[in-house]
Every structure is written in C-alpha cells, then in structure tokens.
Coordinates of C-alpha atoms and ligand atoms in Angstrom, one line a residue:
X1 CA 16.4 -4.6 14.8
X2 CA 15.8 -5.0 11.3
X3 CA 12.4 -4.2 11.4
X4 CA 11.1 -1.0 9.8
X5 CA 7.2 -1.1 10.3
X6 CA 5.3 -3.5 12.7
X7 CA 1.2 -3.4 12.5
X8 CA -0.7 -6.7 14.6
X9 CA -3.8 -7.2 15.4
X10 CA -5.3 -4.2 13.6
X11 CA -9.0 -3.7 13.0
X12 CA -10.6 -0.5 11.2
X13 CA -14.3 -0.1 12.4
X14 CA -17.0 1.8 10.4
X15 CA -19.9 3.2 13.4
X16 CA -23.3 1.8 12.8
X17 CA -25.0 4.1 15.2
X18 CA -25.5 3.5 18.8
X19 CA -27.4 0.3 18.4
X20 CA -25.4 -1.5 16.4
X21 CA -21.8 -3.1 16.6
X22 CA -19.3 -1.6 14.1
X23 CA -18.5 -3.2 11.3
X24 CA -15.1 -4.3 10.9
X25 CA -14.0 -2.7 7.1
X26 CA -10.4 -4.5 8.4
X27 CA -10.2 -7.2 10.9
X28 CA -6.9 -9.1 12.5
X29 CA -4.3 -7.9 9.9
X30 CA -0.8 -8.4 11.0
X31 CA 2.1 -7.1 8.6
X32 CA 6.0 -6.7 9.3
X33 CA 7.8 -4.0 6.7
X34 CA 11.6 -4.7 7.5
X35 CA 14.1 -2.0 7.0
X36 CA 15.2 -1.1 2.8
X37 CA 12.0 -3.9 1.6
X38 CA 9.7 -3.5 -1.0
X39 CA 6.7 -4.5 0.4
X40 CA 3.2 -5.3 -2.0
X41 CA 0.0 -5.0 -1.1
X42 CA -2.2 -6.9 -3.4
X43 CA -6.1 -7.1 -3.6
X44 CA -9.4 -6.7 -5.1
X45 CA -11.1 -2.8 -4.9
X46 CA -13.0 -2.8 -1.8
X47 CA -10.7 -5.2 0.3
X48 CA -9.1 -2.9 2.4
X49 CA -5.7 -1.7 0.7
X50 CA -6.2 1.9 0.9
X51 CA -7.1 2.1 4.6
X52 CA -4.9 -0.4 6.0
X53 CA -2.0 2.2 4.8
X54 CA -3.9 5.5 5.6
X55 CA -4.1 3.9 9.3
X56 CA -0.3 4.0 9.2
X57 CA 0.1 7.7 8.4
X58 CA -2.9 8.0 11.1
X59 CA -4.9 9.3 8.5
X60 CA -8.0 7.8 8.7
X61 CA -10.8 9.3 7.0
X62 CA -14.0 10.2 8.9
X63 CA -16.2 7.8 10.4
X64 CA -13.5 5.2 10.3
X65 CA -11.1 4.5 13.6
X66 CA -9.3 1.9 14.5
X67 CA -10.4 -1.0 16.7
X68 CA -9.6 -2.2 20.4
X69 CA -5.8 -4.2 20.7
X70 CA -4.6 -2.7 17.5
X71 CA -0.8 -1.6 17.2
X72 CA 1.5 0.1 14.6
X73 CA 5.0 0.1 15.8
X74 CA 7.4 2.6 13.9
X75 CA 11.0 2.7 14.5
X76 CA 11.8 6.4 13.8
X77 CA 15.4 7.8 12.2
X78 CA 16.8 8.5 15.9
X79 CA 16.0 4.7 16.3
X80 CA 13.3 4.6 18.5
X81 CA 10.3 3.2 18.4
X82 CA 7.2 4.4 18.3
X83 CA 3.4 3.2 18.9
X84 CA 1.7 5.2 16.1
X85 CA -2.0 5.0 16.8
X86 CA -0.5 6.5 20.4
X87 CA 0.8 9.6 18.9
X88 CA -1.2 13.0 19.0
X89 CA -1.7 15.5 15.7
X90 CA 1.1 17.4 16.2
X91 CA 3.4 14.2 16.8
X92 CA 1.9 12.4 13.5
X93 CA 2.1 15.5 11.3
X94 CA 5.6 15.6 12.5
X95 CA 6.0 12.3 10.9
X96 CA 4.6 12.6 8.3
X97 CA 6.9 14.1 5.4
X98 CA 9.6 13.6 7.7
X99 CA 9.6 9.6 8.5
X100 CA 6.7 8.3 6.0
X101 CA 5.2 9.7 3.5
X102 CA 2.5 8.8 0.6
X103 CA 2.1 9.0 -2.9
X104 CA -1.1 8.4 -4.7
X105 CA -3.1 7.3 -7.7
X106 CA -4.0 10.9 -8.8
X107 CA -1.4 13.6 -8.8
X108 CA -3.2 16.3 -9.8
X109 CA -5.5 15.8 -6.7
X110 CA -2.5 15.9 -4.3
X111 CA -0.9 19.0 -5.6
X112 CA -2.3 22.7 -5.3
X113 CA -3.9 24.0 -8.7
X114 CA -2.9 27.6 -7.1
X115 CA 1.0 27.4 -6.8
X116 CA 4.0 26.4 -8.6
X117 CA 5.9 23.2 -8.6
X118 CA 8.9 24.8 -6.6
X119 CA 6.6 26.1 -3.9
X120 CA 5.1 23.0 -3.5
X121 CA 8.3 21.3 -2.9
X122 CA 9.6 24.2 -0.5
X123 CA 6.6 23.7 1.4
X124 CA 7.4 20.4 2.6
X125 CA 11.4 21.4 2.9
X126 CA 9.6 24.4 4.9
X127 CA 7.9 21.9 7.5
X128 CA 11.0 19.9 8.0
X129 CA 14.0 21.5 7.7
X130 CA 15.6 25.1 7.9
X131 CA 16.8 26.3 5.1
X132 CA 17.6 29.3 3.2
X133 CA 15.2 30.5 0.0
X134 CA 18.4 30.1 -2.2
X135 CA 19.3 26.4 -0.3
X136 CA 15.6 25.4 -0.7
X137 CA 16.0 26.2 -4.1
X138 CA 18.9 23.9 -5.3
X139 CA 17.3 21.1 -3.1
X140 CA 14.0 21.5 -5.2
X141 CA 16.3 21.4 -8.0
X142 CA 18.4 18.5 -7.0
X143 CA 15.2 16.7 -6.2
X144 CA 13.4 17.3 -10.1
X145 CA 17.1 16.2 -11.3
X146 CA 17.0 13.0 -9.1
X147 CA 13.2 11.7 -10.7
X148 CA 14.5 12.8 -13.9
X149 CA 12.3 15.8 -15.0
X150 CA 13.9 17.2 -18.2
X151 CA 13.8 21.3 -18.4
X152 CA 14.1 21.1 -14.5
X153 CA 14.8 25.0 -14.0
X154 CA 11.7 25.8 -16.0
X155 CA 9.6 23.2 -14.0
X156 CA 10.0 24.9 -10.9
X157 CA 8.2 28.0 -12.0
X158 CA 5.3 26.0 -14.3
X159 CA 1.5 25.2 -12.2
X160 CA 0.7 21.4 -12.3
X161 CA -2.0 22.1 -15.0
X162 CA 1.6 23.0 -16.8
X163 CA 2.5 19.4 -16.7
X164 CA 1.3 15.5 -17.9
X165 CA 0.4 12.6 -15.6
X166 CA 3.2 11.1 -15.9
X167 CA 5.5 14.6 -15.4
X168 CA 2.9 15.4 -12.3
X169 CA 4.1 11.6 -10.6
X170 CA 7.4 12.6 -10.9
X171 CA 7.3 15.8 -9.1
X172 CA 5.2 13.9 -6.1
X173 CA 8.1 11.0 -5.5
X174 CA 10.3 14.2 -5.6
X175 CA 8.3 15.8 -3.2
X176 CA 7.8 12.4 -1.1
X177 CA 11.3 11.6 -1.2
X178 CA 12.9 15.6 -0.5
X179 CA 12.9 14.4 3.5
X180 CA 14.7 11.5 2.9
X181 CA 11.6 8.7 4.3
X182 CA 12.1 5.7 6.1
X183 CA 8.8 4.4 4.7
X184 CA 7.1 5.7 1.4
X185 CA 3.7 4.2 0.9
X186 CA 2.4 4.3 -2.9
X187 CA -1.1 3.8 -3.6
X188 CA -1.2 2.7 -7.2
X189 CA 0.9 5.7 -7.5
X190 CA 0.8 4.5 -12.3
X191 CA -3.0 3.3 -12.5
X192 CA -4.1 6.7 -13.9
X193 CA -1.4 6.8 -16.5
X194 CA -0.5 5.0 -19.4
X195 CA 1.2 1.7 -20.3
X196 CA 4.8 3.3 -21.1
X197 CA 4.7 6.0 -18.5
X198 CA 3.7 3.2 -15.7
X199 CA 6.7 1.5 -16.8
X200 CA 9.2 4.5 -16.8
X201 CA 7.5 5.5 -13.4
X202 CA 8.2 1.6 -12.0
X203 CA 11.7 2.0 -13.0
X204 CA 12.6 5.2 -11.5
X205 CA 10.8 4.2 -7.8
X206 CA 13.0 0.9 -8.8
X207 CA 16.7 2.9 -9.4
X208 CA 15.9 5.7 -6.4
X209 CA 14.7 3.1 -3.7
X210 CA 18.5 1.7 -4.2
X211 CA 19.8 5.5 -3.6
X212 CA 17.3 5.8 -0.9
X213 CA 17.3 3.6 3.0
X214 CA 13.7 3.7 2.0
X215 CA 11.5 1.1 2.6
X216 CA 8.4 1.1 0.1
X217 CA 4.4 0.0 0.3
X218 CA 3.3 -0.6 -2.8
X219 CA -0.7 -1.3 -2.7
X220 CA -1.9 -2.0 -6.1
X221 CA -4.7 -4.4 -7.7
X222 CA -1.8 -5.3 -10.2
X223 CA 0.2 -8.7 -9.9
X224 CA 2.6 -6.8 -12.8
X225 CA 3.1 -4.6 -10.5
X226 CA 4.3 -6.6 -7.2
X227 CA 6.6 -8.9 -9.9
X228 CA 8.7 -5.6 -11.1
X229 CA 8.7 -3.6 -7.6
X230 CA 8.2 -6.1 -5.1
X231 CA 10.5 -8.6 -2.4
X232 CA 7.2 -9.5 0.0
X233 CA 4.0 -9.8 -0.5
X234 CA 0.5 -9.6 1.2
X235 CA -2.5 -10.3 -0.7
X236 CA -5.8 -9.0 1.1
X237 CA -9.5 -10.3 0.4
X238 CA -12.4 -9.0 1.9
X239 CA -10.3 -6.8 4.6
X240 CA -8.0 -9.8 6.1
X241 CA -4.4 -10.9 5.2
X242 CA -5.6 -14.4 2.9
X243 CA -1.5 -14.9 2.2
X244 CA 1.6 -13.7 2.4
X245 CA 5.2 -14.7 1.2
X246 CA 8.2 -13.6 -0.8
X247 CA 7.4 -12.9 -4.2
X248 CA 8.6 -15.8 -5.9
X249 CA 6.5 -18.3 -3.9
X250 CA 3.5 -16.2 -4.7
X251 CA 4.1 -16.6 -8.3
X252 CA 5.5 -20.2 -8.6
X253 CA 3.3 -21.7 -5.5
X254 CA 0.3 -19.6 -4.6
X255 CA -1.5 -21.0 -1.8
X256 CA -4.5 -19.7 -1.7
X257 CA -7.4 -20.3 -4.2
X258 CA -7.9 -16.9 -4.3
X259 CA -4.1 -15.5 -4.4
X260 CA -4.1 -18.5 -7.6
X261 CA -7.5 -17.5 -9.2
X262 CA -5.9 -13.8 -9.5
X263 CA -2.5 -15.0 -11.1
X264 CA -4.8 -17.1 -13.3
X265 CA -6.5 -13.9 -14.5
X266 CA -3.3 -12.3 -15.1
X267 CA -2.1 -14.6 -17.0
X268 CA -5.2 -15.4 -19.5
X269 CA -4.6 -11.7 -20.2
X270 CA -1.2 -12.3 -21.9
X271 CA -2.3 -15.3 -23.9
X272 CA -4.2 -14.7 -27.4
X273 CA -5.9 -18.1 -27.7
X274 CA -7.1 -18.4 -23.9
X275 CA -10.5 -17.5 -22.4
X276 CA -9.9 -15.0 -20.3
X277 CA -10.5 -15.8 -16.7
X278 CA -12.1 -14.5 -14.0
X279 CA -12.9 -15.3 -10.7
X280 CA -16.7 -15.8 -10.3
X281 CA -18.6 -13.5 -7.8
X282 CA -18.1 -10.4 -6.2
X283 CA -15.8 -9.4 -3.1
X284 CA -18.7 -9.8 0.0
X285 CA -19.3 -6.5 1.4
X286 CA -18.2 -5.5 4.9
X287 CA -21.0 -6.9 7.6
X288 CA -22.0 -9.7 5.3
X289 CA -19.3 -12.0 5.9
X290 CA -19.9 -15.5 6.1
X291 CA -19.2 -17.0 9.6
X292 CA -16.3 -19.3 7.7
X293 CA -14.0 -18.6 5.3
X294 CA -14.7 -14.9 3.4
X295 CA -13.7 -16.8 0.1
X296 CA -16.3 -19.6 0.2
X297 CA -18.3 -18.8 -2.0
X298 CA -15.9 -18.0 -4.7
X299 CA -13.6 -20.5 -4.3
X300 CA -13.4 -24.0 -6.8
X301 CA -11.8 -25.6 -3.9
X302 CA -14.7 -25.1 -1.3
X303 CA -15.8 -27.6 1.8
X304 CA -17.8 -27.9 4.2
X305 CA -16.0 -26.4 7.0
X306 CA -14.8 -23.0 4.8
X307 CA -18.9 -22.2 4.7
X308 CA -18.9 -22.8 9.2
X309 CA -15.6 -22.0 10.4
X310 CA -13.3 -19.2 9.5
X311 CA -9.6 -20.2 9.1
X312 CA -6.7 -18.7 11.0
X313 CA -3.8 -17.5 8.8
X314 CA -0.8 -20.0 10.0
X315 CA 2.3 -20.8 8.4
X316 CA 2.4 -23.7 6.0
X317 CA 6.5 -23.2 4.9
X318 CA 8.9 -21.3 6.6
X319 CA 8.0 -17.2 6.0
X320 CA 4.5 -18.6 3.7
X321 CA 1.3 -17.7 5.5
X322 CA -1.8 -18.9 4.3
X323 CA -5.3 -18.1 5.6
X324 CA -7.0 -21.5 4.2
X325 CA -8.4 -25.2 5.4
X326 CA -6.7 -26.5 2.5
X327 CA -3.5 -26.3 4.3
X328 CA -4.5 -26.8 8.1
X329 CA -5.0 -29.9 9.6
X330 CA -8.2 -30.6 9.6
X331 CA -10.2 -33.0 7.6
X332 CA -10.2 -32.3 3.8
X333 CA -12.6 -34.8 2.8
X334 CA -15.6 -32.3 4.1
X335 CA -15.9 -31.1 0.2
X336 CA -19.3 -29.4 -0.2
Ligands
ATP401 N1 -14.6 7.0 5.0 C1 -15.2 5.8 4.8 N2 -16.5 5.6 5.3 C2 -17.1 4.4 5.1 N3 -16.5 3.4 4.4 C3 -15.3 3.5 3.9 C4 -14.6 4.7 4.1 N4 -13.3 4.6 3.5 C5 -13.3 3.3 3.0 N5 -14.5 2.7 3.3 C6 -14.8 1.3 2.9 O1 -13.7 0.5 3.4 C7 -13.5 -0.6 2.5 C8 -12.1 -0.7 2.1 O2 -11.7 0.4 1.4 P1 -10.3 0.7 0.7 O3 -10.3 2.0 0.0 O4 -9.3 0.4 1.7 O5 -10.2 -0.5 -0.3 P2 -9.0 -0.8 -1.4 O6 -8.7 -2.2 -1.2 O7 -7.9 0.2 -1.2 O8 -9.8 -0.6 -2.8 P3 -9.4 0.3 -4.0 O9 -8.3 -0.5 -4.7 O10 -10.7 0.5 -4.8 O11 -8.9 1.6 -3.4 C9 -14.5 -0.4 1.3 O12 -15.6 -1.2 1.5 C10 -14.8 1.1 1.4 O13 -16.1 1.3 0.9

C-alpha cells in the first residue's frame, strides 16, 4: 500500500461545560499522506493547522480531544498498520521519535536551556535505540554533519543559547531525523528566522527528504513555502479542508475563492506598482459558523445558498477537491 498516513472523518472538540455542546475547533477533515510525499498544509492563523497535526502525534493539548467516528491510520516501519487515536501513552510515546516526529516554529522552546546539543540528541538515540556512549556519539556527529552544522565537534559540547535560529533549526531536523521517521511533521519550522536562513533551511529539508523514505507535513500560512517544499496540498479555512490538489493545480487553477484570494495576496506582494491585496474580513471564530458555507461572508463570488447550506467537499477533476457551490451542481444563478 502506498499510503503513509490516513486521517477521515476527524473532528477536534473544545468542552463548553456540561450544558453545552462542544465546539468543533476541527470538523470532517479527511487527509491521505502517501509514502516519500511532501504534503502542505496551508491556512489562515486560527484555522486549524496546528492541531490537526498535534492530533496525529496524539498530542493534543488540554481541553481539546478528538471527536466521535474520527480515525488516524499509520502504517508503521514493520508495515502494519495502526489506529492512532487507539493507541495508549506508552504505545504513542513509542512512536513518537521513532515513526513520526515534529519540528516546530521556535527552536529554542523545544530544546533544554540546561543541556548540551550532544545530550539532547543522545537523549532521543537513548529512547530508541541501544547504543554505546562512544556509538551515540558518532551518530550525534554523523547527524550535525548531515544538516550541515559547520564546527560540528564543537557543537556538540555548546548550550542552545550557544547557537542562532537558524543553527538551533538545524540541530532539531538532526534531532527529528537521528530515528530515521516515516513521517516528519514541520510546523512553520523558518517563520521565526530570516529571509536567507528560511531559504537555506527549505533547501536542506529539500536535499535530506531525498536521502530520507521520509514523508513530510509541512503546515505553514506561506504559499512560498508549499511552491519550494511541496507535491500535495490541503488548504484549511475556518477548521475544514476548503481544497486540496497537487501543487501545480493549486497554483495555475485554484478552485476555491478563498485558496484564489490567498495566491492573489501573495502575488500583490511581489509586484511594485500593485495594491496590495487582501481578503476582506476575519477568519469566523469556532461556534460562530454560519449554517452555509464558512467563507460566505468573505467571498467575491457569494450566493444565496453559500449563506443556507454548507457545501460538501467533492471532487471537481480527477485528485482536485473543492469544498464550494461554485463547482457543485446546483443552481448558480442564486447570486446574493
Ligand atoms: N488548548 C486549546 N484550548 C482551546 N482552544 C484551542 C487550544 N489549542 C488551539 N485552540 C484553538 O483552536 C483553533 C485552531 O488552532 P491552531 O493552532 O490549530 O490554528 P493554526 O491554523 O495552526 O494557526 P497558527 O498558524 O496561528 O498556529 C484556534 O481557534 C485556537 O484558538
């Protein structure tokens, strides 16, 4: 089977006390990672990105859990698959590190201020395999080579405070990657660090993913971002898949207004006589969504039935889904 990662159906409810239904922060989201892809996650702050991919390393922070009917099917290194949001603790600590593992915006939050880079990488080798002190050692070693970290002897024994941003990412791919993943998820792993380094950073994840089987998440607000890294992409508004394709539809023929408006903005950026763009509104918070479509009130293209009657995302080309009534078959001459 060639796929890697198989969520349906899932739903991430935030309690509202006894009284109250949960609200649903994530609702319906189906996503298939196949085996060696790149895989974007695209979207405004707020729509869902973060904890969409925390439910797949079943870290869900407090109040949060996942809702009835949802499944996250992992096919392990042995090649069996498993039902994550089954698993106990001890069986998804297990995973983690070994199978999947994360890398995130901040570094310097991820890593301990109290011990040095080397023992920070042994700590993970610790967990997963047994080796000697001298054996950890050249893997650390191996590993700073591998994300190219000049002086790599002399980074071993430095503390992160020791080290820049963009040094810091490097030693947390080496540290996600020591185990040898099926599936690395990145959460905007260059937002925090500047132009150049976010490039150099790109590149690396680029040049080791084709050294690596490893299949890659990459959730980002950045369209730049899914072009350099990405095969597939999902873009998410106001927690729900709104479209999803290979990257070169996305860019040449976006579906959805709101997967459009987004390019739009992207580009105004890179052209000096053009008003930049933006797409009017805000994101609608979770519990205040409309009874149609989420986008409605945003959206240039608006009718009467997106303000009444939610779409359902179908397929409108073979592997292009789109969550929008301008590409079902219903009536389009109910404009608003
Ligand atoms: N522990 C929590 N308790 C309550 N609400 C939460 C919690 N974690 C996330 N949320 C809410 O869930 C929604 C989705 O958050 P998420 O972090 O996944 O968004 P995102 O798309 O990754 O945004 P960003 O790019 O800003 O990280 C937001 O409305 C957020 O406020």
């Amino acid at each position: 089977m060639d796929h890697l990662l198989e969520i349906r159906n899932l739903s991430i409810e935030l309690p509202q006390g006894r009284r109250k239904p949960p609200v649903k922060l994530v609702e319906g989201v189906d996503l298939t990672v196949r085996k060696k892809q790149n895989f974007g996650v695209v979207g405004e702050s707020g729509c869902g990105k973060s904890i969409t991919c925390s439910s797949i390393m079943g870290l869900l922070s407090f109040p949060l859990s996942l809702g009835q009917g949802s499944s996250i099917r992992f096919q392990q290194g042995d090649g069996r698959e498993v039902e994550i949001t089954g698993l106990s603790k001890a069986e998804l600590r297990k995973l983690r590190g070994r199978d999947i593992s994360m890398i995130f915006q901040e570094p310097m939050t991820a890593l301990d201020p109290m011990y040095t880079i080397e023992e920070q990488i042994c700590e993970s080798l610790l967990f997963h395999a047994s080796l000697s002190k001298a054996e950890m050692h050249d893997a650390a070693l191996e590993m700073l080579r591998k994300v190219k970290i000049p002086r790599p002897e002399q980074i071993l024994k430095d503390y992160p405070h020791h080290l820049s941003g963009g040094m810091l990412q490097r030693v947390m791919i080496a540290i996600a990657l020591i185990n040898n993943p099926r599936l690395l998820i990145a959460d905007e792993p260059t937002t925090a660090l500047d132009v150049t380094i976010q490039a150099q950073i790109l590149d690396l994840m680029n040049e080791l993913r084709e050294s690596y089987d490893t299949s890659v998440i990459m959730i980002t607000h950045d369209l730049g971002v899914i072009a350099e890294t990405c095969e597939e992409v999902a873009v998410f508004y106001a927690g729900q898949v709104v479209e999803q394709s290979d990257v070169n539809t996305i860019f040449h023929a976006p579906a959805h207004p709101y997967t459009a408006g987004l390019l739009r903005s992207v580009l105004s950026l890179g052209g000096a006589q053009q008003e930049l763009y933006t797409i009017q509104g805000t994101v609608p918070t979770a519990g205040n969504f409309s009874a149609g479509c989420r986008f409605a009130d945003r959206c240039e293209h608006c009718m009467d039935i997106c303000r009444n009657r939610a779409p359902a995302l179908s397929e409108i080309s073979p592997g292009h889904l789109c969550r929008c009534w301008l590409h079902a078959d219903t009536p389009k001459e109910e404009t608003a």
